[in-house]
XYZ file of C-alpha atoms in Angstrom:
460
model
C 114.176 -10.247 62.875
C 112.291 -12.588 65.087
C 110.685 -12.486 68.658
C 114.000 -13.308 70.387
C 116.653 -13.265 67.606
C 117.921 -10.008 66.051
C 120.352 -9.360 63.214
C 123.230 -11.017 65.199
C 121.563 -13.688 67.195
C 119.724 -13.657 70.395
C 120.825 -10.830 72.854
C 119.720 -9.201 76.068
C 120.612 -8.617 79.708
C 121.845 -12.019 81.089
C 119.580 -13.245 84.044
C 116.730 -10.970 82.918
C 116.080 -10.998 79.209
C 118.403 -13.886 78.408
C 118.180 -16.870 80.770
C 120.114 -20.014 81.214
C 116.806 -21.744 80.229
C 116.818 -20.095 76.890
C 120.315 -21.461 76.272
C 119.182 -24.856 77.375
C 116.127 -24.917 75.143
C 118.063 -23.736 72.224
C 120.568 -26.475 72.867
C 117.812 -29.124 73.258
C 116.317 -28.021 69.909
C 119.627 -27.869 67.973
C 120.745 -31.310 69.321
C 117.645 -32.928 67.904
C 117.307 -30.810 64.735
C 120.739 -31.788 63.542
C 120.652 -35.542 64.471
C 121.142 -37.681 61.460
C 119.934 -41.184 60.859
C 122.188 -43.357 62.919
C 124.476 -40.555 63.733
C 124.416 -37.964 66.439
C 124.897 -34.231 65.833
C 128.365 -32.539 66.485
C 128.375 -29.072 67.915
C 131.198 -26.740 68.948
C 130.765 -24.056 71.551
C 132.904 -20.953 72.301
C 132.453 -18.058 74.558
C 133.804 -14.539 75.399
C 134.895 -13.367 78.740
C 131.714 -12.099 80.251
C 130.746 -13.301 83.734
C 127.513 -14.779 82.464
C 129.125 -16.669 79.469
C 130.067 -19.595 81.580
C 126.490 -19.961 82.752
C 125.083 -19.955 79.183
C 127.818 -22.050 77.859
C 127.168 -24.883 80.310
C 123.341 -24.542 79.953
C 123.765 -24.803 76.160
C 126.124 -27.878 76.570
C 123.646 -29.502 78.706
C 120.587 -28.951 76.327
C 122.662 -30.280 73.433
C 123.968 -33.374 75.204
C 120.521 -34.267 76.561
C 119.200 -34.387 73.066
C 121.964 -36.723 72.067
C 124.504 -34.286 70.478
C 128.302 -34.521 71.084
C 129.496 -31.171 72.292
C 133.229 -29.777 71.884
C 134.007 -26.876 73.999
C 136.540 -24.248 72.756
C 136.156 -22.158 75.714
C 137.277 -18.478 75.576
C 137.681 -17.600 71.925
C 136.200 -15.562 69.126
C 133.262 -15.700 66.872
C 135.348 -15.930 63.680
C 137.201 -18.920 65.234
C 133.966 -20.818 65.661
C 132.935 -20.063 62.126
C 136.343 -21.347 60.891
C 136.134 -24.458 63.187
C 132.660 -25.436 62.022
C 133.666 -25.602 58.323
C 137.212 -27.042 58.575
C 136.487 -29.681 61.378
C 132.954 -30.677 59.941
C 130.761 -29.818 62.674
C 127.032 -29.609 62.148
C 126.538 -26.379 64.078
C 128.532 -23.889 65.998
C 127.493 -21.661 69.048
C 129.110 -18.602 70.181
C 128.168 -17.216 73.590
C 128.790 -13.413 73.255
C 126.975 -10.020 73.109
C 129.819 -8.649 70.962
C 130.387 -5.010 71.619
C 127.743 -4.738 74.241
C 128.622 -4.212 78.098
C 129.359 -7.183 80.247
C 125.827 -7.498 81.824
C 124.409 -8.252 78.385
C 125.003 -11.561 76.516
C 123.995 -13.360 73.509
C 123.834 -16.465 71.514
C 125.124 -16.721 68.008
C 124.463 -19.848 65.928
C 126.526 -20.635 62.995
C 125.707 -23.269 60.415
C 128.017 -26.034 58.916
C 129.008 -23.490 56.121
C 130.385 -21.014 58.692
C 127.449 -18.671 58.216
C 124.709 -17.334 60.311
C 121.736 -19.460 60.353
C 118.735 -18.510 58.153
C 115.340 -17.064 59.180
C 113.418 -20.299 58.761
C 115.477 -22.168 61.266
C 115.291 -18.984 63.666
C 111.376 -19.339 63.465
C 111.604 -23.040 64.459
C 113.808 -22.335 67.412
C 111.703 -19.579 68.601
C 108.632 -21.742 68.336
C 110.344 -24.388 70.514
C 111.450 -21.598 73.067
C 107.656 -20.581 73.533
C 105.928 -23.976 73.282
C 108.806 -26.539 74.506
C 107.748 -28.726 71.630
C 108.214 -28.690 67.880
C 105.449 -28.690 65.101
C 106.347 -32.477 64.855
C 105.952 -33.123 68.463
C 107.974 -33.333 71.696
C 111.732 -33.689 71.535
C 112.678 -36.912 73.418
C 115.573 -36.917 75.932
C 118.596 -39.149 75.215
C 119.342 -41.903 77.586
C 121.967 -44.565 78.148
C 124.657 -44.663 75.415
C 122.767 -42.208 73.386
C 123.479 -39.226 75.817
C 125.848 -36.819 74.073
C 129.506 -36.586 75.204
C 131.076 -33.164 76.236
C 134.657 -32.749 75.264
C 137.430 -30.147 75.682
C 138.385 -28.694 72.172
C 141.062 -26.269 72.804
C 142.878 -27.730 69.796
C 140.182 -26.065 67.543
C 141.312 -22.704 68.820
C 144.887 -23.466 68.304
C 144.307 -24.456 64.705
C 142.528 -21.324 64.059
C 145.657 -19.414 65.377
C 147.834 -21.439 62.986
C 145.315 -20.576 60.105
C 145.519 -16.745 60.905
C 149.299 -16.949 60.902
C 149.395 -18.918 57.565
C 147.070 -16.315 55.988
C 149.873 -13.725 55.950
C 152.262 -13.593 53.024
C 154.572 -11.041 54.839
C 156.737 -10.927 57.900
C 155.947 -8.188 60.370
C 159.217 -7.941 61.708
C 160.399 -4.502 62.458
C 156.853 -3.143 63.131
C 155.557 -1.943 66.302
C 152.031 -2.699 66.692
C 149.441 -1.904 69.428
C 146.451 -4.267 70.081
C 143.253 -3.693 72.167
C 141.235 -6.776 72.434
C 138.777 -5.079 74.843
C 139.257 -7.590 77.565
C 137.350 -9.942 75.427
C 137.455 -13.311 73.640
C 140.465 -12.451 71.392
C 142.895 -11.368 74.187
C 145.062 -14.556 73.797
C 144.724 -15.186 70.158
C 145.717 -11.663 68.742
C 148.967 -11.673 70.842
C 149.884 -15.233 69.677
C 149.298 -14.211 66.017
C 151.130 -10.989 65.904
C 153.983 -12.454 68.023
C 154.231 -15.303 65.473
C 154.345 -12.887 62.540
C 157.335 -11.158 64.021
C 155.846 -7.792 65.265
C 156.937 -6.161 68.232
C 153.495 -6.325 69.957
C 152.102 -4.232 72.579
C 148.755 -4.908 74.304
C 146.286 -3.022 76.380
C 143.098 -4.155 77.901
C 144.014 -7.817 77.828
C 143.233 -8.732 81.419
C 139.552 -9.818 81.465
C 137.824 -9.764 84.767
C 134.293 -10.900 83.605
C 132.925 -7.445 84.129
C 135.512 -5.203 82.189
C 134.815 -6.391 78.468
C 134.262 -3.481 76.230
C 134.527 -1.148 79.179
C 136.102 2.171 77.904
C 138.119 0.111 75.472
C 138.054 -1.721 72.174
C 136.532 -0.943 68.758
C 133.801 1.185 70.311
C 136.065 3.208 72.664
C 138.982 3.823 70.432
C 140.457 6.743 72.423
C 142.533 4.616 74.699
C 144.338 2.785 71.856
C 144.855 6.046 69.925
C 146.559 7.663 72.929
C 148.666 4.568 73.529
C 149.934 4.285 69.946
C 150.836 7.973 69.859
C 152.501 8.026 73.280
C 154.618 4.796 72.472
C 155.464 5.872 68.924
C 154.018 2.659 67.362
C 153.535 2.160 63.730
C 149.858 1.245 63.993
C 147.177 -0.182 66.271
C 144.133 -2.359 66.044
C 141.113 -2.536 68.414
C 138.625 -5.366 68.476
C 135.278 -5.846 70.165
C 134.264 -8.597 72.718
C 134.106 -11.409 70.267
C 136.725 -9.976 67.812
C 134.535 -9.903 64.708
C 135.197 -6.104 64.357
C 138.310 -4.210 63.780
C 139.062 -0.501 64.013
C 142.611 0.835 63.310
C 144.519 3.752 64.279
C 147.495 5.060 62.381
C 151.016 6.031 63.738
C 149.561 9.488 64.715
C 146.844 7.929 66.802
C 144.132 8.947 64.116
C 141.213 6.433 63.677
C 140.777 4.398 60.480
C 137.305 3.093 60.673
C 135.533 0.510 58.667
C 135.031 2.503 55.537
C 138.659 3.581 55.212
C 139.622 -0.093 55.856
C 137.333 -1.135 52.851
C 138.920 1.423 50.593
C 142.572 0.345 51.506
C 141.717 -3.442 51.102
C 139.672 -2.865 48.060
C 142.333 -0.825 46.261
C 144.859 -3.398 47.200
C 142.696 -6.401 45.926
C 142.002 -4.419 42.705
C 145.733 -3.952 42.023
C 146.291 -7.674 42.125
C 143.151 -8.484 40.122
C 141.478 -10.091 42.974
C 138.469 -7.846 43.567
C 135.666 -9.624 41.800
C 133.537 -7.239 39.412
C 135.673 -4.512 41.023
C 132.893 -4.043 43.578
C 132.753 -3.733 47.389
C 129.600 -4.485 49.508
C 128.678 -1.725 51.974
C 125.669 -0.796 54.106
C 123.617 2.275 54.398
C 125.718 3.512 57.087
C 128.834 3.859 55.005
C 129.929 7.394 54.361
C 129.367 9.054 51.106
C 132.914 10.105 51.008
C 133.915 6.453 50.778
C 131.825 6.167 47.481
C 133.294 9.208 45.969
C 136.839 7.977 46.695
C 136.089 4.561 45.338
C 134.744 6.044 42.222
C 137.970 7.805 41.619
C 139.924 4.525 41.437
C 137.274 2.593 39.442
C 135.669 0.627 42.167
C 131.874 0.265 42.374
C 129.737 -0.541 45.494
C 126.619 -2.500 46.348
C 124.656 -1.165 49.391
C 122.676 -3.303 51.918
C 120.788 -2.934 55.113
C 122.827 -2.549 58.290
C 124.175 -6.029 59.446
C 127.126 -8.053 58.413
C 124.801 -10.905 57.641
C 123.179 -8.826 54.872
C 126.661 -7.806 53.616
C 127.553 -11.648 53.534
C 124.317 -12.471 51.674
C 125.115 -9.954 49.008
C 128.649 -11.186 48.677
C 127.573 -14.801 48.219
C 124.861 -13.919 45.763
C 127.214 -12.175 43.420
C 130.583 -13.751 44.321
C 131.919 -10.550 45.687
C 135.406 -10.614 47.195
C 135.018 -7.857 49.951
C 132.506 -6.190 51.973
C 131.811 -4.751 55.465
C 130.550 -2.009 57.784
C 131.618 1.289 58.986
C 131.737 -0.282 62.396
C 134.565 -2.648 61.580
C 132.837 -5.899 60.456
C 134.949 -6.663 57.362
C 134.476 -9.855 55.404
C 137.156 -11.046 52.938
C 135.562 -13.975 51.169
C 138.888 -15.693 50.229
C 139.423 -16.291 53.958
C 136.252 -16.152 56.032
C 132.553 -16.291 55.900
C 132.073 -13.680 58.604
C 133.742 -10.575 59.895
C 137.045 -11.287 61.359
C 138.836 -8.470 63.240
C 142.190 -10.169 63.689
C 142.181 -11.189 59.962
C 141.334 -7.753 58.950
C 144.193 -6.197 60.984
C 146.609 -8.873 59.475
C 145.499 -7.954 55.844
C 145.727 -4.195 56.549
C 149.305 -4.606 57.832
C 150.156 -6.354 54.685
C 148.912 -3.508 52.722
C 151.064 -1.135 54.709
C 154.174 -3.335 54.057
C 153.400 -3.897 50.303
C 152.826 -0.128 49.638
C 156.126 0.563 51.684
C 154.049 3.368 53.246
C 152.329 4.438 56.345
C 148.749 3.618 57.389
C 148.204 7.437 57.630
C 148.959 7.956 53.955
C 146.928 4.932 52.676
C 143.881 6.209 54.710
C 144.304 9.796 53.649
C 142.980 9.140 50.122
C 139.605 8.905 51.612
C 138.008 12.093 52.482
C 134.819 11.341 54.701
C 132.060 13.728 55.118
C 131.046 14.891 58.625
C 128.636 12.517 60.332
C 126.795 13.054 63.739
C 125.908 9.681 65.412
C 123.517 9.148 68.212
C 122.383 6.013 70.082
C 119.199 6.646 72.017
C 118.033 4.068 74.657
C 114.248 3.411 74.460
C 111.814 0.860 75.830
C 110.102 -0.060 72.573
C 112.261 0.875 69.586
C 109.649 0.170 66.900
C 106.747 1.805 68.615
C 108.910 5.053 69.201
C 110.250 5.150 65.753
C 106.745 4.814 64.103
C 105.321 7.630 66.166
C 103.901 10.658 64.231
C 106.180 13.005 66.240
C 109.408 11.188 65.381
C 108.510 10.661 61.815
C 107.633 14.377 61.530
C 111.092 15.320 63.118
C 112.766 13.007 60.505
C 110.909 14.677 57.624
C 111.898 18.056 58.931
C 115.579 17.029 59.299
C 115.685 15.693 55.721
C 114.335 19.096 54.424
C 117.700 20.728 55.532
C 119.405 18.717 52.741
C 116.929 19.258 50.017
C 119.241 21.561 48.070
C 122.506 20.326 49.390
C 124.530 17.126 49.881
C 123.515 15.322 53.046
C 121.337 12.635 54.396
C 119.480 11.503 57.460
C 119.086 7.835 58.679
C 117.130 6.830 61.736
C 116.753 3.133 62.376
C 116.215 0.645 65.200
C 119.243 -1.374 66.399
C 119.052 -5.035 65.410
C 120.836 -6.043 68.613
C 119.959 -3.634 71.437
C 117.069 -1.514 72.740
C 118.374 1.618 70.786
C 117.333 3.938 67.989
C 120.468 4.853 66.065
C 120.561 8.369 64.474
C 122.960 9.265 61.759
C 123.164 12.654 60.089
C 125.614 13.295 57.269
C 126.498 16.415 55.371
C 129.084 18.960 54.413
C 128.714 21.152 57.509
C 129.698 19.394 60.754
C 127.802 21.869 63.068
C 124.591 21.536 60.985
C 124.863 17.774 61.291
C 125.356 17.893 65.053
C 122.399 20.346 65.367
C 120.059 18.221 63.489
C 121.150 14.939 65.231
C 120.481 16.687 68.588
C 117.115 17.752 67.403
C 116.182 14.203 66.359
C 117.539 12.796 69.701
C 115.388 15.062 71.626
C 112.301 14.086 69.573
C 112.962 10.402 70.107
C 113.657 10.789 73.967
C 110.492 12.818 74.365
C 108.389 10.288 72.709
C 110.056 7.450 74.618
C 109.734 8.984 78.040
C 106.022 9.753 77.326
C 105.457 6.097 76.318
C 107.052 4.849 79.331
C 105.063 6.972 81.556
C 101.849 5.822 79.847
C 102.879 2.159 80.224
C 103.497 2.581 83.853
C 100.328 4.395 84.616
C 98.377 1.719 82.757
C 100.166 -1.166 84.555
């Protein structure tokens, strides 16, 4: 991770940590960097429904065009749609304005290369150097003038082509199925309805009226309770919840029970294996995946490769070894035959196909995975790396791990790659013990964080 960029782009409170000037500078650099001899760069921009997304979108477009790049605006859309469009419409670069699952007052800038993948660390370093110095290591970036100024063009057709692609990715008709969708008042609210309607499902939507301030607010993949209740009360066959930019998907079965990313990986992996399409009979996961998933995969002859948390690391491992499927417990699922990044709507299409092909219910398919209890905590801190490295927190982690020295269980405490949080995960056979240990770790982190905040204030 760099100074500004985390595991999923640049992110922060819009107008405080993430400014329109940041977007402008990034645009200035990218427009210059991707310019070819005798040919200007082509960039496509999308955004989610946050109030600040418009501000950042126009600042980015201004920066790109003032460096001579042509800009194509897809407007409100999803991150996977930008990834798809960059590849299939031959753009040099794609930009998505979104803070994913974060609240509306945060925003972010995700940059996607011409292969539909997140940019590498070497380019991030160059961008961050320009943000700080307003020059490159090769000198200043000239402003385009006259006929060299970039054009800014509406490109809604890109979103429409992506919708057509999603529809074409399904081998089955969804006719007769009642499906609930929760797009979290985010960028996928129009796309998901269009796709499932076209595939023949009887589609029911909640949280599909974005106001600019209600994205991810008690809805979507991080607040699944609303969809669970909706599916159960309306006797639907299943439901799918996405996050603000629809690169995540969490499902619920016909009883309203949650089917998380681990269970989705199992169901999709088993289906791919049965058709001989799971390369090396291996799925890529992260360290957050539940040990119960691994036990269940072993029973059906599927192996796994584990990476750091972050879908970019999952994708890197998939590319390196030509694996077919990978993802995260949080719902980022990558199916390499169809996409280069997590795609929540695509995931829900493929999961629905599994239900149809098996002539089963989602509850039955998911019941084959017995997950171990996990206690999860997200603790807001001012300096996550400083707090995590403190002797008190490290001692608390060591003490927590001793509880599992003679039994199955594990403890993971890590800094978030996208937010000012320390994430705590305790997994074991005893749910009460997991919760107790997680509470103790949370208390240790909060105590150190508060003390450091007071010390910083007094020293200011």
